[in-house]
Amino acid sequence: MSDKVNLGVLERQVSYSGEGISVRSLEDSIATEREAQNGKVEELKVLRERNVEIQKALADEVGKLRKFSDYLDGTATTGGFWAGFKEMLSYIPGLRNIAISKRSIEELLKQQYQISARRVKEAAEYVDTLKKSEQDLYKEIERINGKIIEMAKNEAVAVDYVLELKQLVDAIEQEKQTCEAGSVAFRDLEAKQDKARALLAQHSANLQLYSAAEDRYASLKDNTRKLVETIRNLGQDISQYTTAASIKLDMASAQIQAIGTAADASVVMLELKRSLDVMTESMNATTQFVSDTQVFFRRNLDSLVKELETFDETTTKLLDANIAESRKIEDERVAAAVAKAQAHKRSQSGTPAPTPGAS
Amino acid sequence: MSELVALHTQALREPVASRYLEGLGRALAASRINKSFPERRPLESTLQALRADSHEGLYESIYVDSRAGLPNLASFTRVLSDREVGLDAVGRMGSAEELAARQHEAEVFERLGRKRRYFELLRPLELAPVDQHRVLLRRHEPEQSRASFRVELTKLLSDGCYVRVVIELLQRASLWSHKLVQLDAAGEVAEGTEALRGMVYRFAAYDAETLFVRLHELEGVTVERVQRGVIGPALWAFSDGAEQHQVAEPGQDVLARAWTRQLAEPLPPGLQLVVSFASDTAAIDVRDELSNDPLSPLLSSSLTEQERARYRVLRERHAFKVFKDRKFVVSDALRPVVEGVCAAAGTKNLIYALPR
């Protein structure tokens, strides 16, 4: 046998790193990786939806807070303060149908502030969850990279061995030409060639599997990298938004309280006004009554006076009789008094009492 | 200088913030406040939770009301919302061991570890509420159609002080009465109506007697006692070597003016602090009408002659008397300042030393 036929190739132990490969094991491995990736995609989907929800709620709530402040400082009251005030109250859950004097606006605004602050915190918490997810995916990429390198190395081993086997098959073919067909040497070569072909088939399949695996892992890695990028961007978006919202809330806390107190003071003033209105109403009614009465007397005084003069005849007679009787009694009293006085004077001067009938 | 960053809002960065919070916590512990004030322990927990050793550097600063010198709405809300959010978030973070094992992998794991410990610390704490209403039934006499209640409101006022209002009232059921408190079917659990909540809330910043008169004038309601306990303002200052930090808008009352004059002198090292704890009671069982509060005289003494006559008529209609008092917690160097203010007002006040 010539030196060209290196039969040592057939005996060489070719070792691939890892667990060995088959179509089944490759599919299983890729499926496992895909599952992990799908899990992250699903997680991302939930996070994204939740984030959209939170950001929308947050935007609404911060908007409401802004609107409260605009209405109360008078910059948004196209329909007048009252219309604005009522519209503002309609934003507050449960307040739409409640009389304004019942609830404290300051308290409601502070509750709204706390809800908003909680939303910001919830959203901000997702930033860390996303960062953790991002790190998990980087770790996954690292693992996939390890697989890709392993597959590439195994592919190289397979390539070398397949080439050597091919070379051996060709060399045996040439060697067979130098032997008599059907001879022992020929049959021996043929047996070696079959063995080489079998190994060639096996390692060619390995070569294809490792090559396919490398490509598929590389493609998985690309997708994972895109996922990481998406998660990172989402995290950055949420981070920017929550930082801005958080600063806004931190800066607005004193304003919220001032606005609430002002609104409550307005309600107290409205109550006072209502009370004053009632008082004014009473005063007006009384004044109106006095005024009406006065006008009535002014208009009717003459006739009232006239009416006072129009006593009926019987009453007039009775009055005349009373007066006549009174005068008579009075005259008698006077006469008695005069007589008494004259008697007294005489007794003092010693003058005798006049005889009855003397002048 | 800890600068003003928004309306009446002062930002205190670390480590200034923690130093201020630690001092305020000591003042609170020394104040010996009773139940007419906001509860001390929840407020202490809030101050503790705001400190850097609790949140382990998760926050860079806190916000303080620049007039009252106390943590403001944003700061109160921060710890409250952290605790609420933390209850859910801890479950998503992974275990403490897992986070510790991965802390060298990326910054996020180290931060999550700190956050987890902070959330765990907050979980059992009872924190100071921004607002809290409570109605307690004291006595129920169904045969007389009347019940007595104790109404409590704890509130962070818009002037930055922290107040508790306690009202004891008797309500008679009648056709014309304003129903302020509702009892459950068993007549055992009381709940304030929105009208009561709103009224007490709106009047919480006013004197006790204002609220007494306002409630007492309602048909079917007899008020026995209105008591207010106010924590703050806290006047504080200290130097960290490089610059001086102090309450930015201390106000214009006698104490604030004396404080401002004192700050013109070089400050001794350490936190310099004056914290007020004012109480104000209008009740039918107060024996003598008196104000022992050097910063808040009786209403009658600050009225004009014409107003006084009207006020006399109003008071004749309501059989209550007013008692006001104020105590202080002060750092040693500021004791003479507070003593001077009290002496000038002719009041004798409790002045506790700020423990070291």
XYZ file of C-alpha atoms in Angstrom:
715
model
C 0.000 0.000 0.000
C 1.383 3.379 -0.931
C 2.235 6.167 1.507
C -0.636 8.238 0.085
C -3.162 6.033 1.862
C -3.103 7.114 5.490
C -5.268 4.547 7.165
C -4.512 6.053 10.594
C -7.343 8.513 9.848
C -9.828 5.711 10.305
C -8.583 4.879 13.753
C -8.273 8.455 15.018
C -10.582 9.464 17.853
C -12.305 12.651 16.723
C -13.760 14.496 19.695
C -16.266 17.269 19.530
C -16.749 19.476 22.543
C -20.152 19.550 24.248
C -22.762 16.895 24.450
C -22.579 15.723 20.894
C -25.054 16.674 18.268
C -27.987 15.256 16.388
C -30.871 16.824 14.524
C -33.066 16.095 17.533
C -30.656 17.473 20.110
C -30.038 20.589 17.997
C -33.778 21.202 17.638
C -34.248 20.650 21.371
C -31.446 23.021 22.236
C -32.680 25.727 19.862
C -36.237 25.246 21.130
C -35.035 25.745 24.719
C -33.236 28.945 23.746
C -36.281 30.160 21.806
C -38.475 29.422 24.771
C -36.274 31.549 27.010
C -36.365 34.304 24.404
C -40.119 34.051 23.980
C -40.465 34.304 27.740
C -38.536 37.550 27.694
C -40.558 38.823 24.741
C -43.736 38.015 26.635
C -42.340 39.714 29.724
C -41.427 42.720 27.642
C -44.895 42.782 26.130
C -46.482 42.824 29.575
C -44.049 45.457 30.781
C -44.678 47.575 27.723
C -48.448 47.320 28.098
C -48.253 48.054 31.805
C -45.936 50.934 31.118
C -48.278 52.383 28.522
C -51.096 52.022 31.027
C -49.138 53.664 33.833
C -47.812 56.449 31.637
C -51.287 57.190 30.345
C -52.737 57.200 33.849
C -49.860 59.310 35.055
C -50.233 61.775 32.210
C -53.966 62.010 32.950
C -53.370 62.582 36.629
C -50.589 65.084 36.222
C -52.840 66.763 33.649
C -55.633 66.897 36.180
C -53.351 68.449 38.757
C -52.289 71.026 36.201
C -55.901 71.698 35.308
C -56.821 72.207 38.954
C -54.098 74.749 39.258
C -55.043 76.472 35.974
C -58.680 76.702 36.971
C -57.906 77.982 40.378
C -55.459 80.615 39.287
C -57.973 81.732 36.662
C -55.982 80.985 33.501
C -58.410 78.413 32.156
C -61.760 79.775 33.156
C -63.262 80.713 29.828
C -66.739 80.117 31.215
C -65.980 82.122 34.316
C -64.589 80.967 37.629
C -67.713 79.107 38.624
C -67.889 77.061 35.414
C -64.205 76.259 35.732
C -64.557 75.359 39.348
C -67.420 72.980 38.643
C -65.555 71.398 35.744
C -62.526 70.963 37.959
C -64.604 69.239 40.604
C -65.975 66.875 37.993
C -62.468 65.408 37.561
C -62.383 64.281 41.140
C -63.792 60.792 41.554
C -66.955 60.759 43.630
C -67.252 64.507 43.796
C -69.374 65.123 40.719
C -72.615 64.815 42.603
C -71.559 66.101 45.958
C -72.381 69.583 47.126
C -69.200 71.594 47.000
C -69.323 72.628 50.586
C -69.026 69.035 51.793
C -65.582 67.956 50.706
C -62.315 69.722 51.230
C -60.620 70.463 47.920
C -57.231 70.537 49.639
C -57.786 67.015 50.920
C -58.916 65.761 47.512
C -55.961 67.361 45.773
C -53.584 65.797 48.267
C -55.203 62.414 47.668
C -54.769 62.944 43.927
C -51.154 63.945 44.533
C -50.538 60.745 46.451
C -52.123 58.623 43.720
C -49.892 60.301 41.135
C -46.808 59.835 43.307
C -47.633 56.158 43.650
C -48.036 55.800 39.880
C -44.638 57.373 39.328
C -43.103 54.972 41.820
C -44.799 51.977 40.172
C -43.497 53.047 36.781
C -40.031 53.722 38.177
C -39.963 50.238 39.685
C -40.248 48.838 36.153
C -37.012 50.566 35.222
C -35.110 48.278 37.570
C -37.129 45.246 36.488
C -36.199 46.060 32.891
C -32.560 46.572 33.795
C -32.558 43.216 35.526
C -34.158 41.686 32.440
C -31.551 43.376 30.273
C -28.793 41.852 32.391
C -30.426 38.428 32.157
C -30.459 38.760 28.383
C -26.811 39.837 28.284
C -26.061 36.691 30.216
C -28.107 34.766 27.659
C -26.126 36.340 24.835
C -22.951 35.311 26.584
C -24.215 31.752 26.796
C -25.292 31.762 23.128
C -21.895 33.125 22.183
C -20.336 30.204 24.026
C -22.527 27.849 22.007
C -21.647 29.592 18.747
C -17.941 29.296 19.481
C -18.372 25.668 20.447
C -20.335 24.965 17.268
C -17.735 26.791 15.172
C -14.912 24.801 16.753
C -16.781 21.529 16.223
C -17.531 22.577 12.674
C -13.796 23.171 12.092
C -12.967 19.759 13.584
C -15.638 18.185 11.372
C -14.338 20.042 8.284
C -10.778 18.839 8.869
C -11.870 15.271 9.461
C -14.301 15.202 6.555
C -11.545 16.476 4.229
C -9.117 13.906 5.535
C -11.706 11.149 5.077
C -12.487 12.364 1.571
C -8.820 12.360 0.804
C -8.581 8.804 2.189
C -11.558 7.606 0.137
C -9.991 9.095 -3.022
C -6.563 7.668 -2.205
C -8.051 4.180 -1.598
C -9.871 4.507 -4.916
C -6.610 5.201 -6.664
C -4.893 2.365 -4.795
C -7.668 -0.012 -5.846
C -6.747 0.734 -9.497
C -3.337 -0.805 -8.862
C -4.769 -4.068 -7.536
C -6.411 -6.875 -9.294
C -10.154 -6.699 -8.990
C -11.499 -9.281 -6.585
C -8.095 -9.952 -5.051
C -7.598 -10.059 -1.307
C -5.784 -6.710 -1.418
C -8.602 -5.228 -3.478
C -11.242 -6.544 -1.048
C -9.256 -5.207 1.899
C -9.044 -1.783 0.292
C -12.729 -1.879 -0.505
C -13.518 -2.689 3.155
C -11.342 0.243 4.326
C -13.004 2.496 1.744
C -16.478 1.502 3.023
C -15.428 2.284 6.550
C -14.013 5.644 5.412
C -17.234 6.396 3.513
C -19.319 5.532 6.561
C -17.200 7.857 8.726
C -17.365 10.496 5.975
C -21.167 10.292 5.935
C -21.341 10.517 9.714
C -18.971 13.471 10.059
C -20.397 15.244 7.011
C -23.741 15.173 8.822
C -22.017 16.504 11.938
C -20.398 19.199 9.831
C -23.783 20.261 8.479
C -25.390 20.126 11.917
C -22.646 22.174 13.569
C -22.715 24.660 10.724
C -26.513 24.933 10.912
C -26.324 25.197 14.691
C -23.795 27.985 14.474
C -26.029 29.915 12.072
C -29.138 29.345 14.119
C -27.456 30.322 17.369
C -26.062 33.414 15.636
C -29.555 34.300 14.476
C -30.887 33.718 18.002
C -28.194 35.979 19.326
C -29.181 38.734 16.883
C -32.773 38.518 18.056
C -31.722 38.505 21.693
C -29.548 41.541 21.057
C -32.530 43.332 19.478
C -34.616 42.400 22.482
C -31.976 43.796 24.818
C -31.920 46.994 22.818
C -35.712 47.270 22.977
C -35.723 46.639 26.699
C -32.942 49.150 27.213
C -34.791 51.788 25.183
C -38.017 51.112 27.021
C -36.184 51.363 30.328
C -34.623 54.643 29.282
C -37.990 56.020 28.150
C -39.661 55.060 31.399
C -36.716 56.382 33.350
C -36.834 59.741 31.586
C -40.566 60.037 31.961
C -40.693 59.026 35.615
C -37.750 61.232 36.506
C -39.502 64.215 34.909
C -42.836 63.329 36.518
C -41.188 62.771 39.870
C -39.421 66.143 39.743
C -42.668 67.774 38.711
C -44.504 66.220 41.654
C -41.728 67.075 44.095
C -41.784 70.658 42.951
C -45.571 70.877 42.928
C -46.281 69.619 46.436
C -46.336 73.027 48.111
C -48.364 74.456 45.229
C -50.893 71.638 45.537
C -51.420 72.474 49.187
C -51.578 76.201 48.499
C -54.096 75.669 45.711
C -56.162 73.331 47.879
C -56.186 75.761 50.764
C -57.142 78.579 48.421
C -59.976 76.477 47.010
C -61.183 75.620 50.500
C -60.977 79.274 51.439
C -63.084 79.962 48.334
C -65.652 77.456 49.551
C -65.638 79.061 52.988
C -66.103 82.404 51.257
C -68.951 80.988 49.193
C -70.582 79.736 52.375
C -70.095 83.163 53.892
C -71.520 84.749 50.775
C -74.507 82.407 50.893
C -75.033 83.350 54.520
C -74.717 87.041 53.664
C -77.110 86.541 50.770
C -79.689 85.092 53.143
C -79.155 88.008 55.488
C -79.371 90.512 52.641
C -82.496 88.808 51.432
C -84.072 89.146 54.880
C -83.008 92.755 55.099
C -84.390 93.449 51.662
C -87.671 91.800 52.541
C -87.920 93.824 55.743
C -87.003 97.060 54.004
C -89.496 96.309 51.275
C -92.141 95.706 53.921
C -91.343 98.974 55.692
C -91.258 100.822 52.411
C -94.522 99.310 51.221
C -96.174 100.106 54.552
C -94.934 103.669 54.372
C -96.238 104.117 50.862
C -99.527 102.590 51.903
C -99.897 105.074 54.754
C -98.789 107.959 52.591
C -101.320 107.051 49.969
C -104.079 106.267 52.418
C -103.481 108.680 55.253
C -106.124 111.155 54.126
C -108.791 108.566 53.754
C -107.725 106.986 57.043
C -108.052 110.343 58.762
C -111.369 110.906 57.072
C -112.457 107.518 58.169
C -111.473 108.445 61.697
C -114.011 111.358 61.466
C -116.817 109.283 60.197
C -118.061 107.905 63.510
C -121.581 106.821 63.359
C -124.315 108.925 64.917
C -124.868 106.742 67.949
C -121.195 106.877 68.806
C -121.161 110.652 68.354
C -124.160 111.034 70.601
C -122.640 108.743 73.152
C -119.451 110.741 73.027
C -121.404 114.038 73.366
C -123.343 112.646 76.300
C -120.107 111.468 77.889
C -118.537 114.832 77.385
C -121.604 116.694 78.795
C -121.660 114.422 81.835
C -117.927 114.897 82.341
C -118.261 118.671 82.143
C -121.117 118.680 84.675
C -119.086 116.601 87.160
C -116.103 118.823 86.592
C -118.173 122.013 87.199
C -119.518 120.634 90.469
C -115.984 119.741 91.613
C -114.765 123.224 90.791
C -117.688 124.897 92.583
C -117.070 122.787 95.701
C -113.433 123.634 95.705
C -114.088 127.386 95.326
C -116.594 127.350 98.199
C -114.087 125.613 100.413
C -111.400 128.147 99.590
C -113.657 131.133 100.347
C -114.637 129.683 103.718
C -111.009 129.240 104.608
C -110.145 132.840 103.751
C -112.976 134.224 105.817
C -112.005 132.289 108.906
C -108.554 133.863 108.724
C -109.834 137.497 108.476
C -112.691 137.139 111.035
C -115.285 138.088 108.482
C -118.620 136.398 109.097
C -119.849 134.012 106.575
C -122.194 135.607 104.093
C -125.775 134.871 104.626
C -127.151 132.595 102.095
C -128.602 134.596 99.226
C -126.406 137.761 99.882
C -124.226 138.843 96.911
C -26.847 76.724 51.765
C -29.802 74.424 51.204
C -31.557 76.340 48.493
C -35.203 76.987 47.687
C -36.186 74.883 44.700
C -39.921 75.597 44.494
C -42.659 77.428 46.356
C -41.795 77.153 50.081
C -39.719 74.101 49.228
C -36.152 73.669 50.322
C -33.988 70.821 49.046
C -31.585 69.293 51.559
C -28.966 67.101 49.983
C -27.180 64.288 51.722
C -25.421 64.234 54.133
C -27.042 67.496 55.297
C -30.501 65.899 55.048
C -29.688 62.988 57.347
C -28.050 65.260 59.884
C -31.130 67.486 59.954
C -33.494 64.478 60.197
C -31.493 62.928 62.996
C -31.654 66.204 64.987
C -35.359 66.611 64.368
C -35.925 63.029 65.525
C -34.070 63.769 68.763
C -36.182 66.898 69.297
C -39.354 64.917 68.780
C -38.284 62.268 71.271
C -37.536 64.987 73.841
C -40.840 66.800 73.336
C -43.003 64.545 75.569
C -46.075 65.370 73.534
C -49.398 63.908 74.590
C -52.349 62.560 72.611
C -53.562 65.995 71.563
C -50.591 66.139 69.159
C -49.992 64.010 66.064
C -48.695 60.608 67.117
C -44.984 60.735 67.767
C -43.907 57.240 66.718
C -45.225 57.304 63.136
C -43.588 60.690 62.651
C -40.318 59.348 64.043
C -40.598 56.394 61.653
C -41.084 58.763 58.719
C -38.034 60.803 59.749
C -36.039 57.585 60.107
C -37.193 56.263 56.716
C -36.142 59.492 55.014
C -32.590 59.128 56.286
C -29.809 57.845 54.049
C -28.979 54.976 56.404
C -32.503 53.644 55.750
C -32.670 54.056 51.973
C -28.933 53.368 51.592
C -28.351 56.193 49.157
C -31.327 55.538 46.874
C -32.229 59.214 47.178
C -29.936 62.198 47.037
C -32.068 64.703 48.906
C -35.248 65.426 50.815
C -37.676 68.327 50.564
C -38.438 70.488 53.547
C -41.041 73.209 53.989
C -38.951 76.352 54.107
C -41.330 78.077 56.569
C -42.172 75.287 59.003
C -38.769 73.620 58.760
C -40.382 70.168 58.619
C -40.366 67.572 55.819
C -43.031 68.599 53.324
C -45.837 66.826 51.468
C -43.407 65.381 48.874
C -41.229 63.869 51.596
C -44.143 62.474 53.614
C -45.566 60.996 50.404
C -42.219 59.550 49.322
C -41.970 57.069 52.162
C -45.684 56.261 52.103
C -45.695 55.436 48.388
C -42.371 53.570 48.692
C -43.907 51.321 51.304
C -47.010 50.668 49.195
C -45.084 50.016 45.992
C -42.462 48.022 47.878
C -45.003 45.452 49.047
C -45.465 44.289 45.439
C -42.022 45.105 44.111
C -40.105 42.904 46.553
C -41.697 39.808 44.986
C -40.392 40.730 41.540
C -36.854 41.539 42.645
C -35.553 38.079 43.410
C -34.242 36.940 46.782
C -31.712 38.912 48.794
C -29.193 36.050 48.310
C -29.665 36.035 44.550
C -29.196 39.793 44.347
C -26.134 39.633 46.595
C -24.637 36.897 44.433
C -25.106 38.956 41.289
C -24.112 42.342 42.708
C -20.757 42.327 40.891
C -22.452 41.462 37.625
C -24.088 44.850 37.126
C -24.938 47.983 39.075
C -28.650 47.189 38.945
C -28.294 44.123 41.177
C -26.415 46.056 43.815
C -29.067 48.792 43.715
C -31.891 46.256 43.810
C -30.254 44.746 46.872
C -30.292 48.121 48.630
C -33.834 48.793 47.503
C -34.978 45.427 48.737
C -33.503 46.076 52.187
C -35.153 49.538 52.219
C -38.560 48.097 51.275
C -38.179 45.380 53.900
C -37.369 48.048 56.476
C -40.457 50.076 55.516
C -42.858 47.139 55.553
C -43.526 46.923 59.320
C -43.286 50.668 59.981
C -46.286 52.753 60.851
C -45.541 55.944 58.947
C -46.910 59.424 59.541
C -50.027 59.973 57.430
C -50.449 63.082 55.298
C -54.078 63.162 56.430
C -56.009 60.841 58.695
C -59.594 61.056 59.917
C -60.945 58.945 62.735
C -64.293 58.983 64.498
C -64.662 57.110 67.772
C -67.911 56.492 69.548
C -67.647 57.522 73.211
C -71.208 56.957 74.391
C -74.449 55.948 72.725
C -77.813 56.593 74.375
C -80.423 55.358 71.900
C -83.312 56.026 74.274
C -82.254 59.674 74.432
C -81.552 59.720 70.679
C -78.078 61.019 71.309
C -74.482 59.900 71.086
C -71.079 61.348 71.965
C -68.149 61.087 69.625
C -64.497 61.824 69.510
C -63.398 63.090 66.104
C -59.690 63.103 65.295
C -57.940 64.612 62.324
C -54.213 64.463 61.720
C -53.165 66.765 58.921
C -50.092 68.179 57.273
C -51.126 71.812 57.065
C -50.464 73.964 54.057
C -48.182 76.147 56.194
C -46.001 73.064 56.639
C -46.811 72.359 60.298
C -48.251 69.038 61.406
C -51.475 69.202 63.394
C -53.898 67.003 65.217
C -57.412 68.223 65.914
C -59.472 66.369 68.496
C -63.149 67.213 68.882
C -65.482 65.799 71.472
C -69.097 66.410 70.620
C -72.566 65.244 71.403
C -75.110 64.767 68.657
C -78.853 64.631 69.138
C -80.976 63.094 66.445
C -83.769 65.333 65.304
C -85.513 66.265 62.129
C -83.544 69.465 61.697
C -80.177 68.234 62.889
C -77.136 68.177 60.649
C -76.051 64.586 60.749
C -72.324 64.800 61.338
C -71.643 61.264 62.424
C -73.316 58.074 61.317
C -73.561 54.937 63.387
C -73.714 51.475 61.941
C -76.822 49.322 62.412
C -75.509 47.910 65.696
C -74.875 51.418 66.990
C -71.274 50.572 67.740
C -69.138 51.880 64.904
C -69.136 55.551 64.061
C -68.204 57.177 60.809
C -67.964 60.882 60.126
C -70.069 62.237 57.312
C -68.401 64.032 54.456
C -69.834 67.273 55.736
C -68.052 66.788 59.059
C -64.806 65.680 57.430
C -64.850 68.631 55.079
C -65.627 71.138 57.774
C -63.041 69.871 60.266
C -60.454 69.595 57.500
C -61.022 73.133 56.269
C -60.958 74.594 59.761
C -57.962 72.574 61.006
C -55.634 75.505 60.448
C -57.803 77.883 62.472
C -57.941 78.381 66.248
C -59.777 75.770 68.310
C -62.415 78.317 69.260
C -63.273 79.035 65.611
C -64.000 75.377 65.009
C -65.848 75.140 68.339
C -68.182 77.997 67.396
C -68.639 76.743 63.835
C -69.644 73.252 64.954
C -71.595 74.365 67.979
C -73.855 76.538 65.868
C -75.142 73.496 64.038
C -78.570 72.337 65.111
C -78.466 69.179 67.221
C -74.734 69.412 67.962
C -73.180 70.246 71.317
C -69.436 70.605 71.290
C -67.675 69.806 74.534
C -64.070 70.205 73.517
C -61.899 71.158 70.564
C -58.212 70.587 71.019
C -55.385 71.249 68.606
C -51.791 70.126 68.932
C -49.358 71.549 66.413
C -45.848 70.303 65.754
C -43.720 73.036 64.248
C -42.350 75.301 63.147
C -38.846 73.932 63.586
C -36.155 76.554 63.293
C -32.877 74.846 62.489
C -29.384 75.721 61.397
C -25.967 74.158 61.311
C -22.680 74.575 59.606
C -20.954 71.739 57.805
C -17.664 73.585 57.752
C -17.943 74.790 54.171
C -21.284 76.531 54.458
C -24.188 77.204 56.746
C -27.518 75.420 56.280
C -30.663 76.811 57.810
C -34.415 77.081 57.520
C -34.902 79.452 54.575
C -38.155 81.281 55.379
C -38.503 81.326 59.178
C -41.370 83.826 59.222
C -41.880 87.084 61.048
C -43.198 86.216 64.492
C -41.347 87.258 67.648
C -39.452 83.998 67.923
C -38.472 83.956 64.254
C -37.151 87.505 64.507
C -35.152 86.665 67.625
C -33.858 83.551 65.853
C -32.801 85.524 62.796
C -30.954 88.029 65.004
C -29.203 85.165 66.753
C -28.054 83.689 63.433
C -26.123 86.882 62.730
C -23.760 85.751 65.529
C -21.307 82.900 64.914
C -23.043 79.582 65.555
C -21.627 77.031 67.950
C -20.838 73.701 66.300
C -23.629 71.146 65.922
C -27.273 71.427 65.040
C -28.985 74.514 66.447
C -32.681 73.912 66.784
C -35.877 75.382 68.221
C -38.978 73.268 67.725
C -42.408 74.511 68.841
C -45.179 72.308 70.145
C -48.287 74.467 70.502
C -51.582 73.377 71.984
C -54.870 75.201 71.805
C -58.028 74.089 73.592
C -61.562 75.452 73.546
C -63.678 73.450 75.965
C -66.546 73.723 78.377
C -64.412 72.349 81.221
C -61.514 74.812 80.905
C -61.525 76.804 84.143
C -59.725 80.022 83.241
C -59.348 81.621 79.857
C -55.624 82.032 79.337
C -52.897 81.992 76.752
C -49.544 80.732 77.928
C -48.358 80.810 74.330
C -45.855 83.630 73.759
C -46.564 83.521 70.014
C -50.343 83.306 70.073
C -52.293 85.586 72.425
C -56.002 85.141 73.056
C -58.204 86.293 70.221
C -59.938 88.803 72.496
C -56.673 90.649 73.147
C -55.975 91.260 69.477
C -59.383 92.633 68.499
C -60.358 96.253 67.968
C -62.891 97.792 70.329
C -65.731 97.379 67.840
C -64.816 93.777 67.052
C -64.408 93.035 70.743
C -68.020 93.993 71.447
C -69.216 91.664 68.734
C -66.890 88.931 69.956
C -68.286 89.332 73.493
C -71.795 88.743 72.202
C -70.608 85.661 70.328
C -68.820 84.273 73.370
C -71.852 84.850 75.581
C -73.751 82.468 73.338
C -71.182 79.679 73.811
C -70.126 78.425 77.199
C -66.487 77.538 76.602
C -63.110 78.886 77.580
C -59.841 78.877 75.734
C -56.467 77.722 76.931
C -53.356 78.042 74.791
C -49.906 76.792 75.576
C -46.600 76.157 73.837
C -43.562 74.185 74.761
C -40.202 74.082 73.094
C -37.281 71.794 72.480
C -34.111 73.814 72.062
C -30.406 73.301 71.646
C -28.387 74.730 74.550
C -27.134 77.829 72.737
C -30.667 78.921 71.839
C -32.253 78.506 75.262
C -31.665 82.206 76.171
C -33.399 83.259 72.927
C -36.542 81.268 73.735
C -36.461 82.280 77.399
C -36.240 85.926 76.325
C -39.285 85.584 74.060
C -41.313 83.894 76.828
C -40.267 86.474 79.418
C -41.245 89.326 77.113
C -44.676 87.777 76.620
C -45.034 87.050 80.340
C -45.549 83.332 79.802
C -44.026 80.393 81.648
C -43.278 77.649 79.181
C -41.708 74.249 79.303
C -38.375 74.354 77.508
C -36.772 70.952 77.016
C -33.129 70.572 76.096
C -32.302 68.906 72.803
C -30.552 65.683 73.846
C -27.055 65.235 72.507
